[in-house]
PDB file of C-alpha atoms in Angstrom:
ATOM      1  CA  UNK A   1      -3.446 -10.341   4.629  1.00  0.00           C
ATOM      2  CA  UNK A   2      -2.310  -7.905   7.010  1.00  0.00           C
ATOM      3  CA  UNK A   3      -3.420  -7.304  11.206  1.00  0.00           C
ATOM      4  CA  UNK A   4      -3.415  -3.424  12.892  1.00  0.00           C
ATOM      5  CA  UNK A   5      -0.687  -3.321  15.421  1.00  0.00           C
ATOM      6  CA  UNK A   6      -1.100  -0.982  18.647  1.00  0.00           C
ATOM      7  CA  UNK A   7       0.719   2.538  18.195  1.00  0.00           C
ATOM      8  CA  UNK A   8       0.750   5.370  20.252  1.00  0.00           C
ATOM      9  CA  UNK A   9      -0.843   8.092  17.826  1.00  0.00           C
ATOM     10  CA  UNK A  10      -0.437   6.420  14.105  1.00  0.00           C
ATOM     11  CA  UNK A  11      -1.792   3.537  12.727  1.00  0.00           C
ATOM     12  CA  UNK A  12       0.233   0.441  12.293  1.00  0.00           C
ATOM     13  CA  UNK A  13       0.095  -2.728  10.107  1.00  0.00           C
ATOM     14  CA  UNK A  14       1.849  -5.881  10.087  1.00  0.00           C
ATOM     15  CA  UNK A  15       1.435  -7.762   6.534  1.00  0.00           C
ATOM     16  CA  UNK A  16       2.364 -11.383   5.486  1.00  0.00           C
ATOM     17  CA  UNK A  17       2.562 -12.788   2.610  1.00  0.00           C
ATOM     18  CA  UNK A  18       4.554 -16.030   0.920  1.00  0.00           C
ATOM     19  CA  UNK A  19       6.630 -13.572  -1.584  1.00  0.00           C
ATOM     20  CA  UNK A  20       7.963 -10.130  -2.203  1.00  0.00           C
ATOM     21  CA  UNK A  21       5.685  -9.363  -4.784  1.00  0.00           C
ATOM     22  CA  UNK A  22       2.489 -10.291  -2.692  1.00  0.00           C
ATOM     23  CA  UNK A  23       3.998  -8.815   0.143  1.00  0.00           C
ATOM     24  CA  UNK A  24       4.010  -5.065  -1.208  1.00  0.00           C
ATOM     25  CA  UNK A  25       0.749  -5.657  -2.848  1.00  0.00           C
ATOM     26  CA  UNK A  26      -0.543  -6.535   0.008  1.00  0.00           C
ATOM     27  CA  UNK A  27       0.799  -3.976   2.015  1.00  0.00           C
ATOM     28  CA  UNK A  28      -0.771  -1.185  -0.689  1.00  0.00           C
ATOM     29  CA  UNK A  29      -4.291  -3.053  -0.376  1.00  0.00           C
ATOM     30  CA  UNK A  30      -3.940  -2.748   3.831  1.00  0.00           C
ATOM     31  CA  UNK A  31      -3.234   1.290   2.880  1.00  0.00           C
ATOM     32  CA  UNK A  32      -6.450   1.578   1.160  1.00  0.00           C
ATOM     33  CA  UNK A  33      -8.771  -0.610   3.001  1.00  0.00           C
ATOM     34  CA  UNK A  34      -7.826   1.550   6.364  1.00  0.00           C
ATOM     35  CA  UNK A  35      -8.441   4.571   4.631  1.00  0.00           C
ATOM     36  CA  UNK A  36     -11.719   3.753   2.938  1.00  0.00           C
ATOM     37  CA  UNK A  37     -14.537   1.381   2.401  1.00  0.00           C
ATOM     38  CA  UNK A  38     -14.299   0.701  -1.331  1.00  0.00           C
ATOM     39  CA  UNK A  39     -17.602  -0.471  -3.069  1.00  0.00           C
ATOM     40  CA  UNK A  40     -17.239  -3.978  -3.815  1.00  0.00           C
ATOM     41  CA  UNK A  41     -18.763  -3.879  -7.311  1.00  0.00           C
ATOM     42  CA  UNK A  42     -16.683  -0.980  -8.076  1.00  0.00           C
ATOM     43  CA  UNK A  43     -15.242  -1.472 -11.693  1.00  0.00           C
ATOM     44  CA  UNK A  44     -11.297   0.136 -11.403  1.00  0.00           C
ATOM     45  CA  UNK A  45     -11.812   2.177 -14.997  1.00  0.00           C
ATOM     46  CA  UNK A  46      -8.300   3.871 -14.045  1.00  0.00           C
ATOM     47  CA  UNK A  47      -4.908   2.135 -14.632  1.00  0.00           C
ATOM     48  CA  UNK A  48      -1.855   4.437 -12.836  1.00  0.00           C
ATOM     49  CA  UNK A  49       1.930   2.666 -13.975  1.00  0.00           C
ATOM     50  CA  UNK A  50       4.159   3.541 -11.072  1.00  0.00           C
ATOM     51  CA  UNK A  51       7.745   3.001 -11.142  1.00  0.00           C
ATOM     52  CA  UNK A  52      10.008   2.458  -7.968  1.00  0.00           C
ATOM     53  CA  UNK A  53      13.377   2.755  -7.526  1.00  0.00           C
ATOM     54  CA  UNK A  54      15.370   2.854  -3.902  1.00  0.00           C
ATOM     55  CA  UNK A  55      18.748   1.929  -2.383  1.00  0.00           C
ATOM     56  CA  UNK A  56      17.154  -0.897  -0.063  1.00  0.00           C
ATOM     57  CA  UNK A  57      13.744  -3.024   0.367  1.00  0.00           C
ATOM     58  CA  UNK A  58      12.555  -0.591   3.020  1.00  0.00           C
ATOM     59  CA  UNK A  59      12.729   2.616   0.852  1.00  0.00           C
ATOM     60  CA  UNK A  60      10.858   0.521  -1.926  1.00  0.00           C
ATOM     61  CA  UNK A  61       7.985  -0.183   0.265  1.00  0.00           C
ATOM     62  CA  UNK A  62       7.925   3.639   1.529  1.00  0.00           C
ATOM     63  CA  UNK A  63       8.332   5.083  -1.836  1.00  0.00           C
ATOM     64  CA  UNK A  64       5.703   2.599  -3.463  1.00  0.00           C
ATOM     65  CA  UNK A  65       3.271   3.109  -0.773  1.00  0.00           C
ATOM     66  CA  UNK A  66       3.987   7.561  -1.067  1.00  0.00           C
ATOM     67  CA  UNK A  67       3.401   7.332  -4.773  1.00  0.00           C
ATOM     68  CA  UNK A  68      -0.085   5.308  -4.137  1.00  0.00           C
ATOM     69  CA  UNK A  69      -1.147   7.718  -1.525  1.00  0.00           C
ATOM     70  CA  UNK A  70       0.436  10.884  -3.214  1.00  0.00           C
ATOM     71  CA  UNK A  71      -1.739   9.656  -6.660  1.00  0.00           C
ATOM     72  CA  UNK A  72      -4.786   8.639  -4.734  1.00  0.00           C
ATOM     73  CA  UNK A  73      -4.661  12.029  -3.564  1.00  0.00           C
ATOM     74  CA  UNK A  74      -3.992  14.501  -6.169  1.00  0.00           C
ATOM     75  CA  UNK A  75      -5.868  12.589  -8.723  1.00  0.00           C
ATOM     76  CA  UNK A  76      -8.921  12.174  -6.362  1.00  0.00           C
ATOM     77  CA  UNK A  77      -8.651   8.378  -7.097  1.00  0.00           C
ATOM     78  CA  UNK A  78      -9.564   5.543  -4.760  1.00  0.00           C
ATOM     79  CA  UNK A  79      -7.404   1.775  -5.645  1.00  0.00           C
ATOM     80  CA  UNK A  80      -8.546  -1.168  -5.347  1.00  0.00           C
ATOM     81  CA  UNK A  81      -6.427  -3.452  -7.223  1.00  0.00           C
ATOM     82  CA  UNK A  82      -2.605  -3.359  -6.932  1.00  0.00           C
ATOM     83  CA  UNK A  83      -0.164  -5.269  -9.795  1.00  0.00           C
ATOM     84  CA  UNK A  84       2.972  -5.391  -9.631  1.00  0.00           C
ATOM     85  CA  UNK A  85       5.184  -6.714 -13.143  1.00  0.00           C
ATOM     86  CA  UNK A  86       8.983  -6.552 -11.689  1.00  0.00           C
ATOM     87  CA  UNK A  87      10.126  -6.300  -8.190  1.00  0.00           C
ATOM     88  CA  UNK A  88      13.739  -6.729  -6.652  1.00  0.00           C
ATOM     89  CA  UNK A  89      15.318  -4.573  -4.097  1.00  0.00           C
ATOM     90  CA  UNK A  90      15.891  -1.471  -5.735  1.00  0.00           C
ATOM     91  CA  UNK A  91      13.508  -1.153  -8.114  1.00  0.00           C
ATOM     92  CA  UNK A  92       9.554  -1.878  -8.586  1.00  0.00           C
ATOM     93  CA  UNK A  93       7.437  -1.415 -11.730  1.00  0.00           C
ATOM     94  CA  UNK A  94       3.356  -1.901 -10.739  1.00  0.00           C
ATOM     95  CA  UNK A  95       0.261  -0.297 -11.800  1.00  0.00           C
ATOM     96  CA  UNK A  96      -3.051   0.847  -9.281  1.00  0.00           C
ATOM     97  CA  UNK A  97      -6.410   0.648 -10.956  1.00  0.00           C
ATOM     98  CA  UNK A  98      -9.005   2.154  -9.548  1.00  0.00           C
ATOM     99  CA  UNK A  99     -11.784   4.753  -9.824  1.00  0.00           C
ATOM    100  CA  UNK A 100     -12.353   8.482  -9.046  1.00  0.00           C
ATOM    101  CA  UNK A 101     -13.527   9.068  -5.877  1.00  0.00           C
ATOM    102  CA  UNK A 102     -17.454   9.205  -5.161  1.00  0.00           C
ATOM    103  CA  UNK A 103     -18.235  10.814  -1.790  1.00  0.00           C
ATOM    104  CA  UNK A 104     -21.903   8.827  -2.307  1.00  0.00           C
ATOM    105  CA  UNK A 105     -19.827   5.122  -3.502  1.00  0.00           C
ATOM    106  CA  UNK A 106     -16.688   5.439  -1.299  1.00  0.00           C
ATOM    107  CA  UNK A 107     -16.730   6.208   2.486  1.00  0.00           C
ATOM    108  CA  UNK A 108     -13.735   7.804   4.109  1.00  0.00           C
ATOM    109  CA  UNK A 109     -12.162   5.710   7.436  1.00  0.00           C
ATOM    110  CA  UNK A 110      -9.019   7.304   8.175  1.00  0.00           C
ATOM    111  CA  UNK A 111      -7.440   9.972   6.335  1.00  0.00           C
ATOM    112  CA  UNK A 112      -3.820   9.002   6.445  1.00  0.00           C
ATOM    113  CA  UNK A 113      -1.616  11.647   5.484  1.00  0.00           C
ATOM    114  CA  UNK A 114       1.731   9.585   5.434  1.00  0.00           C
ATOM    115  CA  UNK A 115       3.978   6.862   5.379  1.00  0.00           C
ATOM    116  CA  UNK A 116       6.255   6.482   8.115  1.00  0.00           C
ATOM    117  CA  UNK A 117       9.762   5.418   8.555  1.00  0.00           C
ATOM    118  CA  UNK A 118       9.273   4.742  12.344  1.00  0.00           C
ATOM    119  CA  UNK A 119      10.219   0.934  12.920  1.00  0.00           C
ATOM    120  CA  UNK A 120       9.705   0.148   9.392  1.00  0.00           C
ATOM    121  CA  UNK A 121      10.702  -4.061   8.781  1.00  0.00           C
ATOM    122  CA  UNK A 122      11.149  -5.809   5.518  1.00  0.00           C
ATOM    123  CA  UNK A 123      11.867  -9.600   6.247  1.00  0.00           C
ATOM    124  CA  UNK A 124      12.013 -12.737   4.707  1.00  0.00           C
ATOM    125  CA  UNK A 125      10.987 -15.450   6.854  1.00  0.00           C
ATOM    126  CA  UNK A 126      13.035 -18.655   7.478  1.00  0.00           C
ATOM    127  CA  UNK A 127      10.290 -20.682   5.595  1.00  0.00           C
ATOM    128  CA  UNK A 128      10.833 -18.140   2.877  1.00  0.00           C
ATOM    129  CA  UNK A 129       7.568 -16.418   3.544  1.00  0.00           C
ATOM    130  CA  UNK A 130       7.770 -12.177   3.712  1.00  0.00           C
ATOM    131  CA  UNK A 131       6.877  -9.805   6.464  1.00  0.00           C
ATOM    132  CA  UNK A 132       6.412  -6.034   6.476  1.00  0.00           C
ATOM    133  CA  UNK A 133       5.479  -3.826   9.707  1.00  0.00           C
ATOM    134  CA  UNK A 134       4.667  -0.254   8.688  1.00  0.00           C
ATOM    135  CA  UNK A 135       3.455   2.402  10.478  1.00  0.00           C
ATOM    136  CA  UNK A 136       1.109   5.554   8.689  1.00  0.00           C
ATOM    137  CA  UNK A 137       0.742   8.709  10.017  1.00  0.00           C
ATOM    138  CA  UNK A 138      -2.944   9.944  10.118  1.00  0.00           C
TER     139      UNK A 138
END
């Protein structure tokens, strides 16, 4: 689950969710449904492994949400499922599946060209829930 959040010329999302791991998946499924409307019988034929590893929570999330855009992009690939198998504060191992991008299946919304460390939060909540507030550059 994630709302937009007003910013000047980027887009910004603020994404809850009641652990880490749902938290960053969460926050990779906000990336992709802002950038385009996937087809909701679209079968993800493509499995991507990514591996994370940072000196803090906030460099995870940047890094994990780079390597999803930097794939989507090279590869001509639109995600729409996120998994992630081991998560912790320095490191991340996931997968994206997805599907190659169709101009005719898959229309573009924003073309967001990166993730920003502007006012980037990672928090866990007193009730032990996670927040994330992220900002993209398009």
């Amino acid at each position: 689950m994630y709302e937009m959040i007003d910013h000047t010329a980027d887009v910004g999302v603020r994404v809850g969710a009641p652990n880490l791991r749902d938290l960053f998946v969460s926050c990779a499924s906000a990336l992709t449904d802002i950038s385009v409307d996937i087809v909701k019988n679209q079968i993800p034929s493509i499995d991507v492994p990514i591996f994370i590893e940072a000196p803090c929570l906030e460099e995870l999330l940047v890094r994990w949400l780079q390597e999803i855009l930097f794939v989507s992009e090279t590869r001509r690939l639109v995600f729409s499922s996120f998994w992630i198998d081991e998560i912790d504060e320095r490191h991340l191992i996931g997968s994206a599946k997805g599907a190659k991008y169709d101009p005719l299946r898959h229309r573009q919304k924003l073309l967001v060209k990166g993730v920003t460390y502007h006012n980037i939060d990672v928090s866990k909540l007193d009730d032990g829930s996670w927040s994330a507030k992220i900002i993209f550059d398009v």
